[in-house]
Amino acid sequence: MSTEPFDLDQMRMLSAVAAEGSFSRAAATLGVTQSAVSQGVRAVEAALGRQLLIRGGRGVEVTPDGEAYLIYARAMLKIGGDARRHFTHPKVAGVIRLGLTEDFARTVLPAVLGLFTRQHPGFSFEVECGLSKIMFDGLDGGRLDTVIAKRPAGRSGGERLWVEPFSWYGRADTPHPVPDPVDLALIPEPSESRRVMLDALRRAGRPWRAMFQSHSFATLEAAVLAGVGVTAFGRQMHGPGVAELGEDSGLPPLPALDMVMVQAARGTSDATDSFCDLVREAAILGVAPVPDQAAG
């Protein structure tokens, strides 16, 4: 048994006794014998020449010296834990080549990127942001290692992270019902959002006209705020001043789209795998919309 009063194992024992109010419960919590805990506490008290705990019929009480010791012990245990995590965390290195759609980049990416760069400093990212089909073309062509995007029509496979509800949006003073022809603000081909909107309007027999087209969500939003037309967004994407258009707008309902993550068939680096693990955790923990667990 160590005679060093700031031995981490003994500090852990004394902290557990103080927290549990009992030597037996502290031993159970730590997974050691009660005699080992008793010996550890006595060794600390002997090394310091101070009584830290009072053993009584009603449990264990912490003395003023014990309270002072615990302040330092808890701080040192925290530092020790932080150091252990830092030096035992698997180190990864390299370049991460990602293809993203703007809806992921504007919603989930900041949290995931911030956490990853804190855990794995020194990484460089090469990120392309654009339409789903173009991102998947980059993956298939070997330009990208991983794509996180809406699943394009006709493409199977990949890991479904969540299901993204789609809704119509317009200015708050958009006429209800929306008159024909429906004036639209659209992303150019080959956009999944565009396909979903136009398919829904065709099925409903609604005439439409493209009044504004842009690859940027920000400029589409500007067009909507200007009253140029209506558009469809995932429910996390719209900004202030843009109103969701409900059933009374007369616009047809829109299907949800799968947000998927696909890694290159040739395999990816440890760095990319670590980043993808964090994306999965973000989806599970609700940084992203709650995922539909059915196979996609």
XYZ file of C-alpha atoms in Angstrom:
296
model
C 0.000 0.000 0.000
C 1.424 3.361 -1.034
C 2.505 5.795 1.664
C 2.069 8.715 -0.755
C -0.998 10.699 0.426
C -1.851 11.777 -3.131
C -1.790 8.369 -4.761
C -4.617 8.405 -7.314
C -6.043 5.003 -6.340
C -6.201 5.966 -2.677
C -7.716 9.357 -3.494
C -10.335 7.515 -5.531
C -11.092 5.268 -2.535
C -11.454 8.145 -0.094
C -13.642 10.096 -2.537
C -15.884 7.066 -2.980
C -16.280 6.572 0.784
C -17.197 10.245 1.221
C -19.694 10.069 -1.658
C -21.300 6.796 -0.544
C -21.114 7.417 3.227
C -20.049 3.811 3.668
C -16.911 1.712 3.223
C -18.887 -1.285 1.950
C -20.800 0.712 -0.658
C -17.580 2.450 -1.755
C -15.921 -0.960 -2.177
C -18.858 -2.184 -4.284
C -18.732 0.945 -6.429
C -15.001 0.581 -7.046
C -15.092 -3.188 -7.488
C -12.583 -3.885 -4.694
C -12.775 -5.421 -1.228
C -13.870 -3.411 1.789
C -10.566 -4.179 3.518
C -8.662 -2.686 0.559
C -10.670 0.524 0.888
C -10.107 0.665 4.650
C -6.367 0.140 4.213
C -6.183 2.797 1.518
C -7.946 5.406 3.662
C -5.806 4.568 6.713
C -2.642 4.874 4.600
C -3.636 8.393 3.480
C -4.476 9.444 7.043
C -1.173 8.026 8.328
C 0.855 9.783 5.632
C -0.844 13.106 6.349
C -1.002 12.685 10.122
C -4.640 13.878 9.977
C -7.976 12.201 10.538
C -10.022 12.579 7.378
C -13.031 10.388 8.161
C -14.975 9.601 11.341
C -16.393 6.080 11.449
C -19.619 5.893 13.405
C -22.709 3.783 13.848
C -24.655 6.014 11.464
C -22.086 5.837 8.708
C -19.033 7.861 7.804
C -18.570 11.589 8.356
C -15.939 13.727 6.682
C -13.787 15.899 8.971
C -12.773 19.468 8.057
C -9.328 18.116 7.077
C -11.128 15.489 5.004
C -13.147 18.167 3.191
C -9.960 20.059 2.372
C -8.273 16.872 1.155
C -11.248 16.009 -1.056
C -11.079 19.377 -2.823
C -7.552 18.607 -3.981
C -8.257 14.904 -4.549
C -11.221 15.532 -6.850
C -9.269 18.116 -8.830
C -6.315 15.752 -9.219
C -8.568 12.846 -10.209
C -10.164 14.997 -12.875
C -6.762 16.065 -14.221
C -5.619 12.445 -14.190
C -8.722 11.350 -16.089
C -8.308 14.122 -18.644
C -4.663 13.177 -19.175
C -5.535 9.494 -19.551
C -8.211 10.261 -22.158
C -5.834 12.546 -24.045
C -2.977 10.071 -24.288
C -4.997 6.866 -24.736
C -7.413 8.256 -27.328
C -6.511 6.721 -30.692
C -4.579 9.170 -32.784
C -5.611 9.595 -36.387
C -4.035 11.722 -39.048
C -4.639 12.644 -42.647
C -7.001 14.472 -44.942
C -10.766 13.959 -44.781
C -12.482 14.420 -48.137
C -16.200 15.000 -47.699
C -19.097 15.714 -49.995
C -22.065 17.382 -48.286
C -25.370 18.916 -49.190
C -26.060 22.378 -47.856
C -28.807 21.238 -45.504
C -26.321 19.034 -43.605
C -23.619 21.705 -43.738
C -25.911 24.358 -42.241
C -27.424 22.229 -39.479
C -25.380 19.266 -38.191
C -21.864 19.985 -39.454
C -20.900 22.741 -36.949
C -21.473 20.514 -33.910
C -19.791 17.447 -35.417
C -16.859 19.398 -36.839
C -16.268 21.230 -33.556
C -16.216 18.024 -31.528
C -13.990 16.210 -34.016
C -11.381 18.960 -34.230
C -11.170 19.129 -30.422
C -10.632 15.365 -30.185
C -8.335 15.115 -33.209
C -6.422 18.368 -33.695
C -4.195 18.890 -36.697
C -6.522 17.537 -39.365
C -7.229 19.080 -42.715
C -10.565 18.831 -44.493
C -11.335 18.986 -48.180
C -15.073 19.566 -48.391
C -17.324 19.945 -51.403
C -20.854 21.213 -50.871
C -23.477 20.889 -53.552
C -26.346 18.875 -55.001
C -26.726 15.258 -53.905
C -26.214 13.746 -57.366
C -23.040 15.744 -57.959
C -21.668 14.697 -54.562
C -22.363 11.031 -55.310
C -20.716 11.396 -58.711
C -17.625 12.635 -56.844
C -17.756 9.586 -54.573
C -18.136 7.177 -57.472
C -15.302 8.897 -59.334
C -12.878 8.623 -56.403
C -12.741 12.364 -55.690
C -14.490 12.011 -52.311
C -14.180 9.513 -49.459
C -17.589 10.031 -47.861
C -20.835 11.703 -48.872
C -23.584 12.881 -46.504
C -26.567 13.950 -48.561
C -30.196 13.368 -49.481
C -30.549 10.041 -51.239
C -31.007 10.673 -54.977
C -33.882 8.967 -56.763
C -32.844 5.577 -58.077
C -29.839 5.204 -55.761
C -29.894 2.462 -53.142
C -27.530 1.557 -50.339
C -25.797 3.739 -47.842
C -26.525 4.240 -44.172
C -29.705 6.155 -43.447
C -29.027 8.668 -40.701
C -32.484 10.202 -40.463
C -35.607 10.992 -42.457
C -35.906 14.664 -43.372
C -39.498 16.004 -43.517
C -40.106 18.414 -46.387
C -42.614 21.269 -46.343
C -43.676 24.203 -48.485
C -42.541 27.675 -47.409
C -43.453 31.184 -48.452
C -43.855 34.669 -47.086
C -46.200 35.057 -44.152
C -48.647 36.951 -46.418
C -48.669 34.283 -49.159
C -52.270 34.027 -50.505
C -54.244 31.003 -49.285
C -54.940 29.014 -51.317
C -51.861 29.599 -53.453
C -53.155 30.526 -56.954
C -52.303 28.841 -60.248
C -49.822 28.810 -61.759
C -47.729 28.201 -58.640
C -44.731 30.545 -58.740
C -41.650 28.627 -57.610
C -38.167 29.408 -56.338
C -36.138 26.361 -57.347
C -32.718 24.804 -57.211
C -31.640 23.859 -60.757
C -31.367 20.262 -61.949
C -30.362 17.703 -60.729
C -31.837 18.717 -57.354
C -33.739 16.269 -55.146
C -35.710 19.150 -53.608
C -36.747 20.287 -57.098
C -37.764 16.767 -58.100
C -39.904 16.334 -54.969
C -41.703 19.660 -55.530
C -42.383 19.173 -59.233
C -43.473 15.546 -58.859
C -45.968 16.564 -56.173
C -47.373 19.406 -58.289
C -47.700 17.176 -61.359
C -49.522 14.475 -59.402
C -51.898 17.119 -58.044
C -52.462 18.554 -61.532
C -51.168 21.973 -60.476
C -49.561 24.193 -63.139
C -46.356 25.953 -62.107
C -43.663 28.259 -63.382
C -40.044 28.703 -62.326
C -39.707 32.354 -61.292
C -36.317 32.104 -59.590
C -33.527 29.525 -59.756
C -30.345 29.336 -57.692
C -28.000 26.720 -56.268
C -27.920 28.597 -52.938
C -30.422 28.096 -50.132
C -29.687 31.614 -48.932
C -30.676 33.190 -52.268
C -33.786 30.967 -52.510
C -34.756 32.205 -49.080
C -34.236 35.793 -50.256
C -36.511 35.139 -53.230
C -39.201 33.715 -50.951
C -38.938 36.688 -48.586
C -39.285 39.003 -51.592
C -42.518 37.274 -52.570
C -41.114 35.980 -55.871
C -42.324 32.444 -55.244
C -42.724 29.561 -52.837
C -40.280 26.727 -52.306
C -39.715 23.608 -50.203
C -37.156 23.150 -47.457
C -36.315 20.535 -44.901
C -37.836 21.684 -41.636
C -34.467 22.628 -40.136
C -33.427 24.827 -43.037
C -35.745 27.810 -43.155
C -34.756 31.086 -41.537
C -36.719 33.877 -39.827
C -39.481 35.507 -41.824
C -40.213 32.415 -43.905
C -43.526 30.758 -43.028
C -44.460 27.099 -43.399
C -47.465 26.704 -45.697
C -49.960 24.206 -44.349
C -52.873 22.321 -45.866
C -54.937 25.487 -46.270
C -52.403 26.689 -48.851
C -53.799 24.113 -51.260
C -50.314 22.873 -52.101
C -49.863 19.100 -52.272
C -48.102 17.272 -49.416
C -44.434 16.486 -49.926
C -42.697 13.203 -49.106
C -39.818 13.019 -46.652
C -36.318 12.365 -47.966
C -33.648 10.046 -46.575
C -30.456 11.704 -45.375
C -27.781 9.078 -45.940
C -24.069 8.613 -45.367
C -22.070 6.605 -47.892
C -18.377 5.795 -47.615
C -16.194 4.867 -50.573
C -16.275 1.195 -51.530
C -12.477 1.175 -51.685
C -12.334 1.846 -47.935
C -11.583 4.999 -45.985
C -8.948 6.216 -43.543
C -9.131 5.952 -39.759
C -9.669 9.715 -39.722
C -12.710 9.514 -41.981
C -14.084 6.565 -40.004
C -13.755 8.572 -36.769
C -15.596 11.514 -38.311
C -18.383 9.230 -39.539
C -18.713 7.745 -36.043
C -19.393 11.240 -34.693
C -22.015 11.846 -37.393
C -23.791 8.664 -36.287
C -23.665 9.786 -32.655
C -25.058 13.189 -33.625
C -28.015 11.532 -35.338
C -28.674 9.253 -32.357
C -28.349 12.028 -29.768
C -30.649 14.384 -31.632
C -28.177 16.962 -32.938
C -29.820 15.927 -36.174
C -33.512 14.985 -36.509
C -34.429 11.713 -34.828
C -33.574 8.932 -37.292
C -36.096 6.422 -38.564
C -34.504 3.103 -37.665
C -36.057 1.143 -40.537
C -33.692 0.002 -43.247
C -33.175 2.527 -46.018
